[in-house]
PDB file of C-alpha atoms in Angstrom:
ATOM      1  CA  MET A 457     -69.125  -7.305  -4.634  1.00 96.00           C
ATOM      2  CA  PHE A 458     -67.152  -9.076  -1.904  1.00 97.00           C
ATOM      3  CA  THR A 459     -64.310 -11.584  -2.254  1.00 95.00           C
ATOM      4  CA  PRO A 460     -64.561 -14.267   0.464  1.00 95.00           C
ATOM      5  CA  ASN A 461     -61.544 -16.260   1.615  1.00 94.00           C
ATOM      6  CA  VAL A 462     -60.794 -18.473   4.613  1.00 95.00           C
ATOM      7  CA  ASP A 463     -60.281 -15.482   6.903  1.00 94.00           C
ATOM      8  CA  HIS A 464     -63.670 -14.087   5.893  1.00 96.00           C
ATOM      9  CA  LEU A 465     -65.358 -17.394   6.720  1.00 95.00           C
ATOM     10  CA  MET A 466     -63.744 -17.534  10.146  1.00 96.00           C
ATOM     11  CA  ASN A 467     -64.778 -13.945  10.868  1.00 96.00           C
ATOM     12  CA  LEU A 468     -68.335 -14.669   9.717  1.00 96.00           C
ATOM     13  CA  ARG A 469     -68.615 -17.291  12.456  1.00 95.00           C
ATOM     14  CA  VAL A 470     -68.081 -14.781  15.259  1.00 95.00           C
ATOM     15  CA  ASP A 471     -68.990 -11.319  13.916  1.00 97.00           C
ATOM     16  CA  PRO A 472     -72.747 -10.647  13.476  1.00 97.00           C
ATOM     17  CA  GLU A 473     -72.074  -7.206  11.988  1.00 97.00           C
ATOM     18  CA  PHE A 474     -69.889  -8.808   9.328  1.00 97.00           C
ATOM     19  CA  VAL A 475     -72.670 -11.303   8.585  1.00 97.00           C
ATOM     20  CA  GLU A 476     -75.136  -8.453   8.060  1.00 97.00           C
ATOM     21  CA  ALA A 477     -72.667  -6.697   5.772  1.00 97.00           C
ATOM     22  CA  TYR A 478     -72.287  -9.863   3.714  1.00 97.00           C
ATOM     23  CA  LYS A 479     -76.048 -10.083   3.279  1.00 96.00           C
ATOM     24  CA  THR A 480     -75.945  -6.819   1.317  1.00 95.00           C
ATOM     25  CA  ALA A 481     -73.575  -8.220  -1.320  1.00 96.00           C
ATOM     26  CA  ASP A 482     -75.009  -9.053  -4.743  1.00 96.00           C
ATOM     27  CA  TYR A 483     -71.895 -11.015  -5.703  1.00 95.00           C
ATOM     28  CA  ARG A 484     -69.516 -13.071  -3.571  1.00 95.00           C
ATOM     29  CA  VAL A 485     -66.500 -14.087  -5.634  1.00 94.00           C
ATOM     30  CA  CYS A 486     -64.161 -16.783  -4.296  1.00 95.00           C
ATOM     31  CA  ASP A 487     -60.792 -15.253  -3.378  1.00 94.00           C
ATOM     32  CA  SER A 488     -59.024 -18.396  -2.212  1.00 92.00           C
ATOM     33  CA  GLN A 489     -57.663 -21.505  -3.880  1.00 93.00           C
ATOM     34  CA  ILE A 490     -58.026 -23.164  -0.473  1.00 94.00           C
ATOM     35  CA  LEU A 491     -61.797 -22.597  -0.703  1.00 95.00           C
ATOM     36  CA  VAL A 492     -61.789 -24.082  -4.202  1.00 94.00           C
ATOM     37  CA  TYR A 493     -60.095 -27.214  -2.813  1.00 94.00           C
ATOM     38  CA  ALA A 494     -62.496 -27.251   0.150  1.00 95.00           C
ATOM     39  CA  SER A 495     -65.539 -27.008  -2.117  1.00 95.00           C
ATOM     40  CA  ARG A 496     -64.316 -30.008  -4.124  1.00 94.00           C
ATOM     41  CA  PHE A 497     -63.680 -31.937  -0.910  1.00 95.00           C
ATOM     42  CA  LEU A 498     -67.274 -31.274   0.166  1.00 94.00           C
ATOM     43  CA  GLY A 499     -68.659 -32.274  -3.220  1.00 93.00           C
ATOM     44  CA  THR A 500     -69.915 -28.782  -4.107  1.00 92.00           C
ATOM     45  CA  PRO A 501     -67.130 -27.516  -6.371  1.00 93.00           C
ATOM     46  CA  ILE A 502     -66.578 -23.830  -7.055  1.00 92.00           C
ATOM     47  CA  LYS A 503     -65.709 -23.255 -10.708  1.00 89.00           C
ATOM     48  CA  ALA A 504     -62.772 -20.918 -10.208  1.00 89.00           C
ATOM     49  CA  LYS A 505     -60.900 -18.515  -7.947  1.00 92.00           C
ATOM     50  CA  ILE A 506     -61.107 -14.831  -8.827  1.00 91.00           C
ATOM     51  CA  SER A 507     -59.219 -12.883  -6.181  1.00 90.00           C
ATOM     52  CA  GLY A 508     -59.821  -9.205  -5.534  1.00 90.00           C
ATOM     53  CA  SER A 509     -56.276  -8.614  -6.706  1.00 91.00           C
ATOM     54  CA  ASP A 510     -57.222 -10.060 -10.106  1.00 92.00           C
ATOM     55  CA  LEU A 511     -60.778  -8.763 -10.196  1.00 94.00           C
ATOM     56  CA  PHE A 512     -59.814  -5.111  -9.834  1.00 96.00           C
ATOM     57  CA  PRO A 513     -57.243  -4.840 -12.657  1.00 96.00           C
ATOM     58  CA  ASN A 514     -59.353  -7.094 -14.910  1.00 96.00           C
ATOM     59  CA  PHE A 515     -62.376  -4.879 -14.285  1.00 97.00           C
ATOM     60  CA  CYS A 516     -60.334  -1.844 -15.332  1.00 97.00           C
ATOM     61  CA  GLU A 517     -59.050  -3.631 -18.426  1.00 97.00           C
ATOM     62  CA  HIS A 518     -62.542  -4.793 -19.388  1.00 97.00           C
ATOM     63  CA  HIS A 519     -63.822  -1.211 -19.207  1.00 98.00           C
ATOM     64  CA  ARG A 520     -60.794   0.321 -20.928  1.00 96.00           C
ATOM     65  CA  ASP A 521     -62.965   1.906 -23.630  1.00 96.00           C
ATOM     66  CA  ASN A 522     -66.125   2.364 -21.564  1.00 97.00           C
ATOM     67  CA  ARG A 523     -66.092   6.054 -20.724  1.00 96.00           C
ATOM     68  CA  ASP A 524     -69.150   5.581 -18.506  1.00 97.00           C
ATOM     69  CA  ILE A 525     -67.036   3.715 -15.944  1.00 98.00           C
ATOM     70  CA  LYS A 526     -65.234   6.050 -13.540  1.00 98.00           C
ATOM     71  CA  ILE A 527     -63.648   4.807 -10.327  1.00 98.00           C
ATOM     72  CA  PHE A 528     -63.053   6.326  -6.902  1.00 98.00           C
ATOM     73  CA  LEU A 529     -60.243   4.455  -5.149  1.00 98.00           C
ATOM     74  CA  LEU A 530     -60.316   4.344  -1.342  1.00 98.00           C
ATOM     75  CA  GLY A 531     -57.581   2.624   0.649  1.00 96.00           C
ATOM     76  CA  GLY A 532     -53.897   2.234   1.297  1.00 93.00           C
ATOM     77  CA  ALA A 533     -51.392   4.285   3.268  1.00 94.00           C
ATOM     78  CA  GLU A 534     -50.622   7.890   2.397  1.00 94.00           C
ATOM     79  CA  GLY A 535     -49.623   8.224  -1.250  1.00 96.00           C
ATOM     80  CA  ILE A 536     -50.373   4.577  -2.096  1.00 96.00           C
ATOM     81  CA  PRO A 537     -53.812   4.990  -3.742  1.00 97.00           C
ATOM     82  CA  GLN A 538     -52.515   7.907  -5.808  1.00 97.00           C
ATOM     83  CA  ARG A 539     -49.632   5.748  -7.028  1.00 97.00           C
ATOM     84  CA  ALA A 540     -52.080   2.959  -7.889  1.00 97.00           C
ATOM     85  CA  GLN A 541     -54.247   5.522  -9.679  1.00 98.00           C
ATOM     86  CA  PHE A 542     -51.298   6.699 -11.763  1.00 98.00           C
ATOM     87  CA  ASN A 543     -50.177   3.174 -12.647  1.00 97.00           C
ATOM     88  CA  ILE A 544     -53.626   1.967 -13.641  1.00 98.00           C
ATOM     89  CA  ASN A 545     -54.551   5.053 -15.629  1.00 98.00           C
ATOM     90  CA  ARG A 546     -51.261   4.876 -17.513  1.00 98.00           C
ATOM     91  CA  ARG A 547     -51.793   1.188 -18.273  1.00 97.00           C
ATOM     92  CA  ILE A 548     -55.424   1.635 -19.340  1.00 97.00           C
ATOM     93  CA  GLY A 549     -54.708   4.733 -21.384  1.00 96.00           C
ATOM     94  CA  ARG A 550     -57.337   6.974 -19.817  1.00 97.00           C
ATOM     95  CA  ASP A 551     -58.323   8.362 -16.428  1.00 97.00           C
ATOM     96  CA  ILE A 552     -60.548   5.443 -15.435  1.00 98.00           C
ATOM     97  CA  ILE A 553     -59.708   6.239 -11.788  1.00 98.00           C
ATOM     98  CA  VAL A 554     -60.892   9.795 -11.319  1.00 98.00           C
ATOM     99  CA  GLU A 555     -59.953  10.209  -7.661  1.00 98.00           C
ATOM    100  CA  ALA A 556     -58.004   8.360  -4.955  1.00 98.00           C
ATOM    101  CA  HIS A 557     -57.945   8.843  -1.209  1.00 98.00           C
ATOM    102  CA  SER A 558     -55.962   7.382   1.676  1.00 97.00           C
ATOM    103  CA  PRO A 559     -58.032   7.308   4.884  1.00 97.00           C
ATOM    104  CA  THR A 560     -56.345   7.624   8.251  1.00 95.00           C
ATOM    105  CA  PHE A 561     -55.817   4.558  10.436  1.00 92.00           C
ATOM    106  CA  GLY A 562     -59.046   3.834  12.316  1.00 94.00           C
ATOM    107  CA  PHE A 563     -61.043   6.165  10.058  1.00 96.00           C
ATOM    108  CA  GLU A 564     -64.080   3.861  10.237  1.00 96.00           C
ATOM    109  CA  LYS A 565     -64.504   4.799  13.923  1.00 95.00           C
ATOM    110  CA  SER A 566     -64.673   8.524  13.162  1.00 96.00           C
ATOM    111  CA  GLU A 567     -68.062   9.601  11.879  1.00 96.00           C
ATOM    112  CA  ALA A 568     -66.623  13.005  10.987  1.00 97.00           C
ATOM    113  CA  GLU A 569     -63.965  11.494   8.742  1.00 97.00           C
ATOM    114  CA  CYS A 570     -66.453   9.083   7.189  1.00 97.00           C
ATOM    115  CA  ARG A 571     -68.749  12.024   6.392  1.00 97.00           C
ATOM    116  CA  LYS A 572     -65.821  13.804   4.773  1.00 97.00           C
ATOM    117  CA  ILE A 573     -65.017  10.752   2.647  1.00 98.00           C
ATOM    118  CA  ILE A 574     -68.650  10.369   1.608  1.00 98.00           C
ATOM    119  CA  GLU A 575     -68.746  13.993   0.472  1.00 97.00           C
ATOM    120  CA  MET A 576     -65.536  13.506  -1.508  1.00 97.00           C
ATOM    121  CA  ILE A 577     -67.067  10.524  -3.289  1.00 98.00           C
ATOM    122  CA  ARG A 578     -70.319  12.375  -3.936  1.00 97.00           C
ATOM    123  CA  ARG A 579     -68.505  15.367  -5.419  1.00 97.00           C
ATOM    124  CA  SER A 580     -66.441  13.157  -7.714  1.00 97.00           C
ATOM    125  CA  SER A 581     -67.633  11.961 -11.110  1.00 97.00           C
ATOM    126  CA  ALA A 582     -67.165   8.331 -10.042  1.00 98.00           C
ATOM    127  CA  ASN A 583     -69.868   5.711 -10.374  1.00 98.00           C
ATOM    128  CA  VAL A 584     -67.685   2.850  -9.076  1.00 98.00           C
ATOM    129  CA  LEU A 585     -66.203   2.711  -5.567  1.00 98.00           C
ATOM    130  CA  VAL A 586     -63.251   0.398  -4.987  1.00 98.00           C
ATOM    131  CA  VAL A 587     -62.386  -0.021  -1.298  1.00 98.00           C
ATOM    132  CA  GLY A 588     -59.133  -1.638  -0.202  1.00 96.00           C
ATOM    133  CA  VAL A 589     -58.793  -1.170   3.549  1.00 95.00           C
ATOM    134  CA  GLY A 590     -58.794  -4.807   4.629  1.00 92.00           C
ATOM    135  CA  SER A 591     -61.499  -7.134   5.842  1.00 94.00           C
ATOM    136  CA  PRO A 592     -63.892  -6.969   7.624  1.00 96.00           C
ATOM    137  CA  LYS A 593     -63.461  -3.198   7.741  1.00 97.00           C
ATOM    138  CA  GLN A 594     -64.084  -2.600   4.024  1.00 97.00           C
ATOM    139  CA  GLU A 595     -67.197  -4.780   3.835  1.00 98.00           C
ATOM    140  CA  LYS A 596     -68.738  -3.202   6.929  1.00 98.00           C
ATOM    141  CA  TRP A 597     -67.979   0.297   5.650  1.00 98.00           C
ATOM    142  CA  ILE A 598     -69.558  -0.376   2.271  1.00 98.00           C
ATOM    143  CA  ALA A 599     -72.664  -1.907   3.861  1.00 97.00           C
ATOM    144  CA  LYS A 600     -73.042   1.016   6.271  1.00 97.00           C
ATOM    145  CA  TYR A 601     -72.664   3.858   3.784  1.00 97.00           C
ATOM    146  CA  GLN A 602     -73.729   2.526   0.390  1.00 97.00           C
ATOM    147  CA  ASN A 603     -77.216   4.017   0.661  1.00 96.00           C
ATOM    148  CA  GLN A 604     -75.649   7.455   1.179  1.00 97.00           C
ATOM    149  CA  LEU A 605     -73.823   7.245  -2.140  1.00 98.00           C
ATOM    150  CA  PRO A 606     -76.526   7.355  -4.840  1.00 96.00           C
ATOM    151  CA  ASN A 607     -73.954   8.206  -7.521  1.00 97.00           C
ATOM    152  CA  ILE A 608     -72.197   4.849  -7.019  1.00 98.00           C
ATOM    153  CA  ASP A 609     -73.534   1.904  -9.028  1.00 97.00           C
ATOM    154  CA  ILE A 610     -70.828  -0.645  -8.198  1.00 98.00           C
ATOM    155  CA  PHE A 611     -69.076  -1.241  -4.852  1.00 98.00           C
ATOM    156  CA  MET A 612     -66.065  -3.552  -4.604  1.00 97.00           C
ATOM    157  CA  GLY A 613     -64.040  -4.665  -1.599  1.00 96.00           C
ATOM    158  CA  VAL A 614     -60.618  -5.692  -2.897  1.00 95.00           C
ATOM    159  CA  GLY A 615     -58.280  -5.916   0.125  1.00 89.00           C
ATOM    160  CA  ALA A 616     -54.588  -5.601  -0.725  1.00 90.00           C
ATOM    161  CA  ALA A 617     -55.211  -4.966  -4.437  1.00 94.00           C
ATOM    162  CA  VAL A 618     -54.518  -1.253  -3.974  1.00 95.00           C
ATOM    163  CA  ASP A 619     -51.064  -1.991  -2.547  1.00 94.00           C
ATOM    164  CA  PHE A 620     -50.335  -4.450  -5.356  1.00 94.00           C
ATOM    165  CA  GLU A 621     -51.360  -1.990  -8.065  1.00 96.00           C
ATOM    166  CA  ALA A 622     -49.229   0.714  -6.462  1.00 95.00           C
ATOM    167  CA  GLY A 623     -46.236  -1.623  -6.392  1.00 92.00           C
ATOM    168  CA  ASN A 624     -46.099  -1.255  -2.619  1.00 90.00           C
ATOM    169  CA  LYS A 625     -46.407  -5.010  -2.151  1.00 87.00           C
ATOM    170  CA  ILE A 626     -45.396  -7.845  -4.452  1.00 84.00           C
ATOM    171  CA  ARG A 627     -47.919 -10.561  -5.265  1.00 84.00           C
ATOM    172  CA  ALA A 628     -47.025 -14.222  -5.084  1.00 81.00           C
ATOM    173  CA  PRO A 629     -46.001 -15.803  -8.400  1.00 84.00           C
ATOM    174  CA  LYS A 630     -48.956 -17.237 -10.305  1.00 83.00           C
ATOM    175  CA  PHE A 631     -47.953 -20.876  -9.792  1.00 83.00           C
ATOM    176  CA  ILE A 632     -47.830 -20.366  -6.013  1.00 86.00           C
ATOM    177  CA  SER A 633     -51.291 -18.805  -6.080  1.00 83.00           C
ATOM    178  CA  GLU A 634     -52.666 -21.648  -8.206  1.00 81.00           C
ATOM    179  CA  LEU A 635     -51.288 -24.196  -5.729  1.00 80.00           C
ATOM    180  CA  GLY A 636     -53.166 -22.466  -2.909  1.00 82.00           C
ATOM    181  CA  LEU A 637     -49.990 -21.267  -1.209  1.00 84.00           C
ATOM    182  CA  GLU A 638     -50.391 -17.516  -1.638  1.00 86.00           C
ATOM    183  CA  TRP A 639     -51.222 -17.293   2.077  1.00 83.00           C
ATOM    184  CA  LEU A 640     -47.804 -18.805   2.873  1.00 84.00           C
ATOM    185  CA  TYR A 641     -46.054 -16.376   0.542  1.00 83.00           C
ATOM    186  CA  ARG A 642     -47.803 -13.446   2.229  1.00 86.00           C
ATOM    187  CA  LEU A 643     -47.009 -14.837   5.684  1.00 86.00           C
ATOM    188  CA  VAL A 644     -43.311 -15.011   4.843  1.00 87.00           C
ATOM    189  CA  SER A 645     -43.465 -11.495   3.357  1.00 88.00           C
ATOM    190  CA  GLU A 646     -45.308  -9.938   6.333  1.00 87.00           C
ATOM    191  CA  PRO A 647     -44.857 -12.281   9.326  1.00 88.00           C
ATOM    192  CA  LYS A 648     -45.457  -9.704  12.071  1.00 87.00           C
ATOM    193  CA  ARG A 649     -48.768  -8.583  10.572  1.00 85.00           C
ATOM    194  CA  LEU A 650     -50.136 -11.909   9.354  1.00 85.00           C
ATOM    195  CA  TRP A 651     -48.857 -14.689  11.649  1.00 85.00           C
ATOM    196  CA  LYS A 652     -51.831 -14.516  14.004  1.00 87.00           C
ATOM    197  CA  ARG A 653     -54.355 -14.543  11.157  1.00 85.00           C
ATOM    198  CA  TYR A 654     -52.927 -17.546   9.354  1.00 86.00           C
ATOM    199  CA  LEU A 655     -51.403 -19.583  12.188  1.00 86.00           C
ATOM    200  CA  VAL A 656     -53.963 -18.996  14.952  1.00 87.00           C
ATOM    201  CA  LYS A 657     -57.314 -17.690  13.741  1.00 89.00           C
ATOM    202  CA  ASP A 658     -57.609 -19.545  10.437  1.00 91.00           C
ATOM    203  CA  ILE A 659     -56.156 -22.952  11.398  1.00 91.00           C
ATOM    204  CA  PRO A 660     -59.490 -24.227  12.888  1.00 92.00           C
ATOM    205  CA  PHE A 661     -60.934 -24.027   9.355  1.00 93.00           C
ATOM    206  CA  VAL A 662     -59.356 -27.430   8.636  1.00 92.00           C
ATOM    207  CA  TRP A 663     -61.198 -29.105  11.513  1.00 93.00           C
ATOM    208  CA  LEU A 664     -64.447 -27.341  10.613  1.00 93.00           C
ATOM    209  CA  LEU A 665     -64.064 -28.590   7.046  1.00 93.00           C
ATOM    210  CA  ILE A 666     -63.615 -32.183   8.251  1.00 93.00           C
ATOM    211  CA  GLN A 667     -66.644 -31.833  10.528  1.00 92.00           C
ATOM    212  CA  GLN A 668     -68.723 -30.571   7.614  1.00 91.00           C
ATOM    213  CA  LYS A 669     -67.631 -33.534   5.494  1.00 90.00           C
ATOM    214  CA  LEU A 670     -68.512 -36.011   8.240  1.00 89.00           C
ATOM    215  CA  LEU A 671     -71.903 -34.383   8.815  1.00 85.00           C
ATOM    216  CA  GLY A 672     -72.602 -34.595   5.106  1.00 77.00           C
ATOM    217  CA  LYS A 673     -71.746 -38.310   5.042  1.00 68.00           C
ATOM    218  CA  LYS A 674     -73.890 -38.928   8.132  1.00 62.00           C
ATOM    219  CA  ALA A 675     -76.863 -37.104   6.617  1.00 60.00           C
ATOM    220  CA  HIS A 676     -76.469 -39.044   3.364  1.00 55.00           C
ATOM    221  CA  SER A 677     -76.267 -42.339   5.261  1.00 57.00           C
ATOM    222  CA  THR A 678     -79.362 -41.495   7.315  1.00 58.00           C
ATOM    223  CA  LYS A 679     -81.305 -40.562   4.200  1.00 61.00           C
ATOM    224  CA  GLN A 680     -80.451 -43.867   2.506  1.00 58.00           C
ATOM    225  CA  SER A 681     -81.472 -45.919   5.551  1.00 54.00           C
TER     226      SER A 681
END
């Protein structure tokens, strides 16, 4: 299960490996109010936004009493996933997260570390793997190693949800998110890390959206004539 947003769409235009990873997903859940607005603009409306940061805690809440659901949490800086594990388990009232691990920076480039992580997941009692190491890293990692994890039934890429659940980062207020301005809130909160993503890489999405609209109108006009 992946959670596409504007940044994902821009990466999908230029990263073939990311495209192949996306093809493995059974579910692609809209993680952007901007995409909801864009879908309405194009005349193909998406019903709702369900961000990874909502999906993850709601999944845990939904399975509060389902003892068959056990989660391995992968992502976040040192100590962060363990803090998220503690917070969620306390809120749910049981150890729904059975193990949590913080990979080192650049872990995806080290086959030795990836093998170590895979063995940790295999040895755990988890049947759900929640990965929060950022996109496109998390999607590529899941696609590459999912077949080596036969004990895992559900894979989720949830981005910053691990940090939010740990209390390491503060989410935008709900009304800001519903207005489609969560990106601006995050930019103000983490300008050094996010300015290039939002102000350089993702800006062309607006022009691409307009092009798509114009192409749709042209095709409709041609069909009628």
